[in-house]
């Protein structure tokens, strides 16, 4: 009931707009440059103009100024907001940003409107021109379906060059007008308003443009038609580009203002008609005693200017004294594709070349001369300079600000100042007009007033809003002589926006059809990035002396202060409250006071009851005609609620304990279970309780079943004598249910009395059942700890079910009872599966008991052998409902086991646990599983397997019940139990497929976790069905791998070697070690896909079954179903990618240099890469170019050398990191892989094998070399290569040891052998510590391989002699 300031919109990213308009204010720190991508998604870099045009600052001199500017930057901008709040313009100098509202979820989860940038860029066309003023004018729609509603918003911008340009919301230029060569000072608009009284002159719509010495007014209708035509032209130009349309010309008037020094702002009052007295007075002042007047007073347009000499000037232009001018040029239609200019000579829209267009733009149109208009009178104050003027909505008052810090209120008709406010320097002003609500009127006592009944005309009040930025305060004043009615601290850097107009294009018919939501006053706060408005009640305009409402407000304030105070005397405190509420006159205010009393936490229950009862008695004792029915009904309803609260509180406070002992046998009978079923149920609940137990902190004041009366009244309400529960949150719902039923469920309160009390209060059985189940399902931990609460639930449910409207006796026996369906639905939706399973058992038992009772009753009333159909119908209904209960119990049991599994933990924790594996799994419910699709169960278990990081072999063992070695581990026991419950959903191939997908999804979130991808490939290999395996592999490749794989390929081909860590992170998105592992996993995936393609023809498509209890599942298609829909791969294309992957993997694994992977393939091979693996591509065939073969051979030889070096090089003190790096290599036999690659790359395999043998001997692995010799075909060439290696070994032994015996042996050797040994290059020898006996074996091996006719056979004989001689040394 008082003034309030309300936020109705916020900014999505106002700082980005500031950085665009003020580049020098951008934050330079790295943290500030990182913006939230969700908040800056609408900003496109291309549309920001010149980001880099920042001028360097001198921090020491301008540091403080820059700091101030960062908060007060909005004061330097041209700001305009559409009255319908659908567009905001922020402009500075040459740039502008157009902001449009969007509905988004805020921080609190509620939808709120946020302004986001829809367009931004530079508006200036001519060099050196700046934006001086802007308006956002919504234009009315012409469609019948949306009459009176805004169609689109036009942005009008004035420039220092004198141009006025019109734009669309997307920044497209529609129209450009040059009506005066001076700069535009101010733009103002007036739209149509329905006259409030018959004698008020109807005002026309217009756009007024203020220049330093002239005012131009454009007729609103002409402007509306021109803008519509221009907008249509833009749409047609963008569509076709060849249509010519001539929009109607603009009609405007141009007045040259005289006898005034400077003009800063103006107000166009509109057309006014003088009264006869004012007409004679004006004629006498102007013409003297001889002046004559016309019979009818002339109509005049009034303008008021503010500036200096005079401070305010009043101008009157006679209507009809001058003809309106027609704009003849300066019409520009533009779009993103084309732009056109209206010719000054022809006026037709023509498409011109860029050169012609620039010529026309440079040639300014001819200026029409202004009609002189002298100032009639003013307020002459030579020292005072006006700064702004703001016209009131009813055109009778105007507020003016000046440089003295004053706000002056002017009477527009009389031309005098009627009020002045001091101390408002740099003030910003606006108006709020409030229309009285007729329903709030109450007749004054003892007085007759035309406004004392609800049928009279609505009164209108005007309030002046003043924002003082120096003080950071926003004030609301009652005009003309009224007091200040509101004040708010809003900050010192805001902007107050008062459009002063509404929608253009309406008339007296269309303006009555639909009223859009408009805000008269808007306050833009850049600090909090919000837009606020001010709400002012009408009654604040009434006089304090005569207003009963003002007195009531005073009493309400006094009551609020009293409720906040602490009174030492409760009796007097209650009496004072009663006196205050009885003194209030208005029923609405009296109800507000009673609501504040009932919402108070300080008052006792007795005080609330007594105050409400006193008010009720007082209303009943009054005359029936003067009593407000709504208030009387409200009091009666609140008393009913208070009596209900008292009754429930008394029942909860009574010391009630049931003496009936409770045993397992009683529980079995109660739930209608045999001993075996009860033992199974107990075991399931014990496991569930053990795995789901969480330690929670409870405070002593958080007592269950206790609810303050204030909260109780907030939760319940009476509507038409029916007690109902309000829309409250789940926690509040549980609190209300606990207040009613918690004591009963614990056996500490009488269940029968509680049900009778709640039923008599008017709560329906359905609401009570919902409350009871919400308490039961939410208090699972306490319920599982106290099994006897099941008996209490059974009793409570039986009593609720026996209520009159719970189960309709006339319900069709062959249909499902809505009562039990409500209970089943609550169990289905609950995530507390233990409590849900127990409540389902109780519901099943009660339903069966009631059905049997009904059957017995009906059977007893039926004569023997007569009317057997009644009994038959009863049994049908029983069987139908029973089937639903059995289905629910099976679903809840399955869900309970699955939930227990998901919350179990692995006994030995994993060696390395990543952050995704520590995130808790979501709780399950039957509803979630039913909506999760056929793969929902497997997906949940896969998430648990990922969290526990279980190996695929363990899953296989658990499935085959081979985990007898570890019977004590609950993990495998629960997994086996889940296998039994879900034999179809957790079929091994299905589970492996979901695990494979879960691991690869988690790897994609963090590619550095290479072990996730490795584990994913392991699960893929364990899938037995080739159809599923092929589909999953193909989906993984297309979704997650091919993009990174292609990036790694192009990166390596670009750098020509294995790339460094920085390049890998930049292009591939992971480190170099992760890329190595990634390529190895890609190779495994491609190889698995090839194997699956071979064996898929031998296998049938799997049949995906579902358990009987889960046949009604709906939801997304499962991963396995998607996999089966995949097309078969094109084997040669996958093999082609596998070759490339092997090359990349080898290059990364061994850090090879001078390697360009794509250079190993011809154009056909390159073009086939990274295409869909199911498509048929043109692959290389036939003989390959020898140059390619040579390059490929060199690469494979490098791979073999690097592989042998990595395996046999002698490295001492190997670091653990190196050992970790070599783990990837252990999975592959690189020499065999190189030979296989040679086969596919058309390289001689024997060359690779011979090189491998030579490298083994080179590194001293003679035993492995002897085995590898068996694979070589051309042994003669190999023998020649090994002969050289033998010579290198002997040369090193003879020439590098320099022993006496060695020199003597060298002297005895044949000269040819000595010469040959001296020519050996021993630096190529990798292992020089090979024993001479091993070398002797090598020489004998060479002799075996060399034929006797070979040219080096004799040399080999000499070598044998030399080796034998060295062996004897």
mmCIF file with all atom_site columns, N, CA and C in Angstrom, residues 314-333:
data_model
loop_
_atom_site.group_PDB
_atom_site.id
_atom_site.type_symbol
_atom_site.label_atom_id
_atom_site.label_alt_id
_atom_site.label_comp_id
_atom_site.label_asym_id
_atom_site.label_entity_id
_atom_site.label_seq_id
_atom_site.pdbx_PDB_ins_code
_atom_site.Cartn_x
_atom_site.Cartn_y
_atom_site.Cartn_z
_atom_site.occupancy
_atom_site.B_iso_or_equiv
_atom_site.pdbx_formal_charge
_atom_site.auth_seq_id
_atom_site.auth_comp_id
_atom_site.auth_asym_id
_atom_site.auth_atom_id
_atom_site.pdbx_PDB_model_num
ATOM 1  N N  . UNK A 1 314 ? 7.904  30.583 -24.334 1.00 0.00 ? 314 UNK A N  1
ATOM 2  C CA . UNK A 1 314 ? 6.617  30.035 -24.756 1.00 0.00 ? 314 UNK A CA 1
ATOM 3  C C  . UNK A 1 314 ? 6.329  30.518 -26.171 1.00 0.00 ? 314 UNK A C  1
ATOM 4  N N  . UNK A 1 315 ? 6.118  29.551 -27.076 1.00 0.00 ? 315 UNK A N  1
ATOM 5  C CA . UNK A 1 315 ? 5.861  29.873 -28.472 1.00 0.00 ? 315 UNK A CA 1
ATOM 6  C C  . UNK A 1 315 ? 4.479  29.339 -28.845 1.00 0.00 ? 315 UNK A C  1
ATOM 7  N N  . UNK A 1 316 ? 3.771  30.140 -29.700 1.00 0.00 ? 316 UNK A N  1
ATOM 8  C CA . UNK A 1 316 ? 2.438  29.736 -30.158 1.00 0.00 ? 316 UNK A CA 1
ATOM 9  C C  . UNK A 1 316 ? 2.398  29.885 -31.668 1.00 0.00 ? 316 UNK A C  1
ATOM 10 N N  . UNK A 1 317 ? 2.133  28.790 -32.343 1.00 0.00 ? 317 UNK A N  1
ATOM 11 C CA . UNK A 1 317 ? 2.042  28.806 -33.804 1.00 0.00 ? 317 UNK A CA 1
ATOM 12 C C  . UNK A 1 317 ? 0.594  28.558 -34.195 1.00 0.00 ? 317 UNK A C  1
ATOM 13 N N  . UNK A 1 318 ? 0.005  29.534 -34.927 1.00 0.00 ? 318 UNK A N  1
ATOM 14 C CA . UNK A 1 318 ? -1.381 29.402 -35.344 1.00 0.00 ? 318 UNK A CA 1
ATOM 15 C C  . UNK A 1 318 ? -1.511 28.299 -36.378 1.00 0.00 ? 318 UNK A C  1
ATOM 16 N N  . UNK A 1 319 ? -2.499 27.456 -36.170 1.00 0.00 ? 319 UNK A N  1
ATOM 17 C CA . UNK A 1 319 ? -2.759 26.386 -37.128 1.00 0.00 ? 319 UNK A CA 1
ATOM 18 C C  . UNK A 1 319 ? -3.327 26.979 -38.413 1.00 0.00 ? 319 UNK A C  1
ATOM 19 N N  . UNK A 1 320 ? -2.809 26.545 -39.559 1.00 0.00 ? 320 UNK A N  1
ATOM 20 C CA . UNK A 1 320 ? -3.263 27.041 -40.846 1.00 0.00 ? 320 UNK A CA 1
ATOM 21 C C  . UNK A 1 320 ? -2.512 28.257 -41.327 1.00 0.00 ? 320 UNK A C  1
ATOM 22 N N  . UNK A 1 321 ? -1.585 28.787 -40.512 1.00 0.00 ? 321 UNK A N  1
ATOM 23 C CA . UNK A 1 321 ? -0.833 29.966 -40.937 1.00 0.00 ? 321 UNK A CA 1
ATOM 24 C C  . UNK A 1 321 ? 0.257  29.615 -41.923 1.00 0.00 ? 321 UNK A C  1
ATOM 25 N N  . UNK A 1 322 ? 0.648  28.377 -41.990 1.00 0.00 ? 322 UNK A N  1
ATOM 26 C CA . UNK A 1 322 ? 1.687  27.968 -42.931 1.00 0.00 ? 322 UNK A CA 1
ATOM 27 C C  . UNK A 1 322 ? 1.351  26.584 -43.463 1.00 0.00 ? 322 UNK A C  1
ATOM 28 N N  . UNK A 1 323 ? 1.704  26.358 -44.716 1.00 0.00 ? 323 UNK A N  1
ATOM 29 C CA . UNK A 1 323 ? 1.428  25.074 -45.327 1.00 0.00 ? 323 UNK A CA 1
ATOM 30 C C  . UNK A 1 323 ? 2.485  24.051 -44.896 1.00 0.00 ? 323 UNK A C  1
ATOM 31 N N  . UNK A 1 324 ? 2.084  22.827 -44.638 1.00 0.00 ? 324 UNK A N  1
ATOM 32 C CA . UNK A 1 324 ? 3.092  21.808 -44.295 1.00 0.00 ? 324 UNK A CA 1
ATOM 33 C C  . UNK A 1 324 ? 3.981  21.497 -45.487 1.00 0.00 ? 324 UNK A C  1
ATOM 34 N N  . UNK A 1 325 ? 5.243  21.296 -45.203 1.00 0.00 ? 325 UNK A N  1
ATOM 35 C CA . UNK A 1 325 ? 6.219  20.980 -46.246 1.00 0.00 ? 325 UNK A CA 1
ATOM 36 C C  . UNK A 1 325 ? 6.229  19.472 -46.493 1.00 0.00 ? 325 UNK A C  1
ATOM 37 N N  . UNK A 1 326 ? 6.640  19.096 -47.694 1.00 0.00 ? 326 UNK A N  1
ATOM 38 C CA . UNK A 1 326 ? 6.783  17.686 -48.045 1.00 0.00 ? 326 UNK A CA 1
ATOM 39 C C  . UNK A 1 326 ? 8.255  17.371 -48.243 1.00 0.00 ? 326 UNK A C  1
ATOM 40 N N  . UNK A 1 327 ? 8.702  16.339 -47.559 1.00 0.00 ? 327 UNK A N  1
ATOM 41 C CA . UNK A 1 327 ? 10.103 15.935 -47.754 1.00 0.00 ? 327 UNK A CA 1
ATOM 42 C C  . UNK A 1 327 ? 10.243 15.348 -49.147 1.00 0.00 ? 327 UNK A C  1
ATOM 43 N N  . UNK A 1 328 ? 11.270 15.778 -49.859 1.00 0.00 ? 328 UNK A N  1
ATOM 44 C CA . UNK A 1 328 ? 11.398 15.392 -51.259 1.00 0.00 ? 328 UNK A CA 1
ATOM 45 C C  . UNK A 1 328 ? 12.643 14.575 -51.543 1.00 0.00 ? 328 UNK A C  1
ATOM 46 N N  . UNK A 1 329 ? 13.502 14.423 -50.575 1.00 0.00 ? 329 UNK A N  1
ATOM 47 C CA . UNK A 1 329 ? 14.718 13.638 -50.791 1.00 0.00 ? 329 UNK A CA 1
ATOM 48 C C  . UNK A 1 329 ? 15.032 12.856 -49.525 1.00 0.00 ? 329 UNK A C  1
ATOM 49 N N  . UNK A 1 330 ? 16.291 12.490 -49.459 1.00 0.00 ? 330 UNK A N  1
ATOM 50 C CA . UNK A 1 330 ? 16.895 11.923 -48.249 1.00 0.00 ? 330 UNK A CA 1
ATOM 51 C C  . UNK A 1 330 ? 16.185 10.676 -47.755 1.00 0.00 ? 330 UNK A C  1
ATOM 52 N N  . UNK A 1 331 ? 15.595 9.926  -48.666 1.00 0.00 ? 331 UNK A N  1
ATOM 53 C CA . UNK A 1 331 ? 14.958 8.670  -48.275 1.00 0.00 ? 331 UNK A CA 1
ATOM 54 C C  . UNK A 1 331 ? 15.870 7.523  -48.680 1.00 0.00 ? 331 UNK A C  1
ATOM 55 N N  . UNK A 1 332 ? 16.354 6.779  -47.700 1.00 0.00 ? 332 UNK A N  1
ATOM 56 C CA . UNK A 1 332 ? 17.292 5.685  -47.994 1.00 0.00 ? 332 UNK A CA 1
ATOM 57 C C  . UNK A 1 332 ? 16.709 4.380  -47.508 1.00 0.00 ? 332 UNK A C  1
ATOM 58 N N  . UNK A 1 333 ? 16.693 3.408  -48.378 1.00 0.00 ? 333 UNK A N  1
ATOM 59 C CA . UNK A 1 333 ? 16.257 2.067  -48.012 1.00 0.00 ? 333 UNK A CA 1
ATOM 60 C C  . UNK A 1 333 ? 17.474 1.160  -48.117 1.00 0.00 ? 333 UNK A C  1
#
